[in-house]
Short mmCIF file of C-alpha atoms in Angstrom, two decimals:
data_model
loop_
_atom_site.label_atom_id
_atom_site.label_comp_id
_atom_site.label_asym_id
_atom_site.label_seq_id
_atom_site.Cartn_x
_atom_site.Cartn_y
_atom_site.Cartn_z
CA MET A 574 112.36 107.65 106.59
CA LYS A 575 111.40 104.99 104.06
CA ASP A 576 111.43 105.71 100.34
CA ILE A 577 107.95 105.63 98.80
CA VAL A 578 107.97 103.92 95.41
CA LEU A 579 105.01 104.18 93.04
CA CYS A 580 104.68 100.93 91.08
CA ASN A 581 103.58 101.61 87.50
CA GLY A 582 101.25 104.33 88.71
CA ARG A 583 99.50 105.19 85.51
CA GLY A 584 96.37 107.19 85.02
CA GLN A 585 95.13 110.22 86.83
CA ILE A 586 95.85 109.01 90.36
CA GLY A 587 99.33 107.79 89.40
CA PHE A 588 100.11 111.18 87.87
CA ALA A 589 98.79 113.02 90.95
CA LEU A 590 100.78 110.75 93.28
CA SER A 591 103.99 111.20 91.30
CA ASN A 592 103.63 114.96 91.79
CA ILE A 593 103.26 114.83 95.58
CA LEU A 594 105.47 111.93 96.68
CA PRO A 595 108.87 112.92 98.08
CA ALA A 596 111.98 112.28 96.01
CA SER A 597 113.72 108.96 96.63
CA LYS A 598 116.66 109.01 99.03
CA ASN A 599 117.76 105.52 97.96
CA SER A 600 117.22 104.13 101.43
CA GLU A 601 117.19 100.37 101.88
CA SER A 602 113.73 100.48 103.42
CA LYS A 603 110.88 101.03 100.96
CA VAL A 604 107.12 101.45 100.86
CA TYR A 605 105.65 100.33 97.54
CA ILE A 606 102.37 101.86 96.41
CA TYR A 607 100.86 99.22 94.13
CA HIS A 608 98.60 101.06 91.71
CA THR A 609 98.82 98.70 88.74
CA TRP A 610 95.55 97.10 87.71
CA ASN A 611 93.41 97.09 84.57
CA PHE A 612 90.12 98.65 85.68
CA LEU A 613 88.86 99.27 82.15
CA ASN A 614 88.59 95.64 80.98
CA LYS A 615 86.66 93.60 83.53
CA GLU A 616 86.95 90.28 81.66
CA GLN A 617 87.80 87.37 83.93
CA SER A 618 91.03 86.45 82.11
CA ILE A 619 92.34 90.04 82.23
CA GLN A 620 91.52 90.39 85.93
CA GLN A 621 93.06 87.02 86.77
CA ASP A 622 96.25 88.11 84.98
CA CYS A 623 96.33 91.32 87.09
CA TYR A 624 95.88 89.19 90.21
CA ASN A 625 98.68 86.78 89.22
CA LYS A 626 101.07 89.71 88.61
CA PHE A 627 100.19 91.11 92.03
CA ILE A 628 100.86 87.76 93.73
CA LYS A 629 104.33 87.64 92.12
CA PHE A 630 105.00 91.19 93.30
CA VAL A 631 103.92 90.42 96.87
CA ASP A 632 106.04 87.27 96.94
CA GLN A 633 109.08 89.27 95.77
CA HIS A 634 108.52 92.02 98.36
CA LYS A 635 107.23 90.13 101.41
CA ASN A 636 109.61 91.96 103.74
CA ASP A 637 108.75 95.41 102.42
CA GLU A 638 105.66 97.47 103.08
CA ILE A 639 103.13 97.40 100.25
CA VAL A 640 100.21 99.84 100.03
CA PHE A 641 97.65 98.24 97.74
CA ILE A 642 95.12 100.55 96.08
CA SER A 643 91.77 98.80 95.95
CA THR A 644 88.06 99.53 95.76
CA TYR A 645 85.06 99.18 97.98
CA SER A 646 82.78 98.65 95.02
CA GLU A 647 80.13 96.02 95.56
CA ARG A 648 79.64 95.35 91.87
CA ASP A 649 79.40 91.71 90.93
CA ASN A 650 82.24 91.47 88.42
CA SER A 651 85.70 89.98 87.98
CA TYR A 652 87.41 93.28 88.79
CA THR A 653 85.90 93.42 92.29
CA PHE A 654 86.36 89.69 92.86
CA TYR A 655 90.10 89.71 92.03
CA LYS A 656 90.74 92.96 93.90
CA GLN A 657 89.23 91.40 97.03
CA LEU A 658 91.23 88.22 96.49
CA ALA A 659 94.40 90.34 96.19
CA GLU A 660 93.59 92.19 99.42
CA SER A 661 93.21 88.88 101.22
CA TYR A 662 96.47 87.52 99.84
CA LEU A 663 98.40 90.64 100.80
CA LEU A 664 97.05 90.78 104.34
CA SER A 665 97.59 87.08 104.99
CA HIS A 666 101.12 86.88 103.50
CA THR A 667 102.74 90.08 104.77
CA LYS A 668 103.00 91.77 108.14
CA GLN A 669 103.47 95.45 107.28
CA SER A 670 101.25 96.03 104.28
CA LYS A 671 98.14 98.15 103.94
CA VAL A 672 95.02 98.13 101.79
CA VAL A 673 93.50 101.44 100.73
CA LYS A 674 89.90 101.19 99.51
CA LEU A 675 88.80 104.08 97.31
CA PRO A 676 85.35 105.23 96.24
CA ILE A 677 84.71 106.14 92.60
CA VAL A 678 87.37 108.61 91.53
CA ILE A 679 85.79 111.57 89.77
CA GLY A 680 87.99 111.70 86.73
CA ASN A 681 87.69 111.76 82.97
CA GLY A 682 86.32 108.21 82.67
CA ILE A 683 83.25 108.32 84.92
CA CYS A 684 82.33 111.84 83.78
CA LYS A 685 82.49 110.82 80.11
CA ASP A 686 80.53 107.63 80.71
CA LEU A 687 77.73 109.45 82.54
CA LYS A 688 77.60 112.31 80.01
CA THR A 689 77.39 109.98 77.00
CA GLY A 690 74.97 107.56 78.63
CA GLU A 691 77.50 104.71 78.43
CA LYS A 692 76.90 104.15 82.16
CA GLU A 693 73.38 104.14 83.50
CA PRO A 694 73.01 106.26 86.65
CA TYR A 695 71.50 104.46 89.63
CA GLY A 696 71.69 104.64 93.41
CA LEU A 697 74.21 106.72 95.27
CA LEU A 698 77.70 107.50 94.02
CA GLU A 699 80.45 108.13 96.49
CA LEU A 700 82.94 110.33 94.69
CA ILE A 701 86.42 111.63 95.41
CA SER A 702 88.64 113.92 93.36
CA VAL A 703 91.90 112.62 91.94
CA GLN A 704 93.88 115.13 94.03
CA ASP A 705 92.11 114.21 97.28
CA ALA A 706 92.56 110.48 96.62
CA ALA A 707 96.29 110.96 95.94
CA LYS A 708 96.73 113.06 99.09
CA GLU A 709 94.98 110.43 101.25
CA ILE A 710 97.03 107.58 99.73
CA SER A 711 100.25 109.51 100.31
CA ASN A 712 99.31 110.17 103.96
CA ILE A 713 98.54 106.49 104.56
CA ALA A 714 101.81 105.41 102.91
CA ARG A 715 103.75 107.72 105.26
CA LYS A 716 102.04 106.41 108.40
CA GLY A 717 103.99 104.09 110.59
CA HIS A 718 102.95 100.47 110.85
CA ASN A 719 100.22 99.58 113.31
CA GLN A 720 97.60 96.87 113.66
CA ASN A 721 95.05 98.62 111.44
CA ARG A 722 95.96 97.65 107.90
CA VAL A 723 92.78 98.40 105.93
CA PHE A 724 91.86 102.01 105.24
CA ARG A 725 88.63 103.14 103.61
CA ILE A 726 88.86 106.60 102.11
CA LYS A 727 85.50 108.29 102.19
CA GLY A 728 84.20 110.44 99.39
CA GLU A 729 81.19 112.69 98.95
CA SER A 730 77.82 111.00 98.40
CA ILE A 731 75.48 112.17 95.65
CA SER A 732 72.65 110.49 93.78
CA ALA A 733 73.84 109.12 90.45
CA LYS A 734 70.94 110.78 88.64
CA LEU A 735 71.79 114.18 90.14
CA ALA A 736 75.48 113.74 89.23
CA THR A 737 74.47 112.96 85.65
CA GLN A 738 72.19 115.99 85.51
CA LEU A 739 75.00 118.23 86.76
CA LEU A 740 77.39 116.83 84.15
CA THR A 741 74.94 117.35 81.29
CA PHE A 742 73.60 120.74 82.47
CA LYS A 743 73.64 123.35 79.72
#
């Protein structure tokens, strides 16, 4: 069995993954879960830097399996643009890698932003818990290689206004 290596997995998902991934057996064959991206600062220069670091990583690990954690957000911003560019690069430059597209992870950040009004609720939110996201990522990383290399993890749909009302209910 391949060792699963979490690359700089910070944040809530990184913590949850580190708790459920099996201990390394120091095998020569590795699966790298790439969960290293600045999602808080969506400035173009920051996102381009994240992309450039990812390209270097892919080029250094072309013969290994890489599981890239991405988004299926349709927001028009540099974060989404560079994540999609990274997905394309990975899929076109490696043979064994996978892309995992996550919905909004229901963690501290989105809850705080909706409660404080920092984010304006609109449309539908598709949410997933940190624990469920980590479990799904781990399962995909353990799967053998096949021709399907893009996985969309589905969450629960709820109106953004209703989610905000639930978070601010007293």
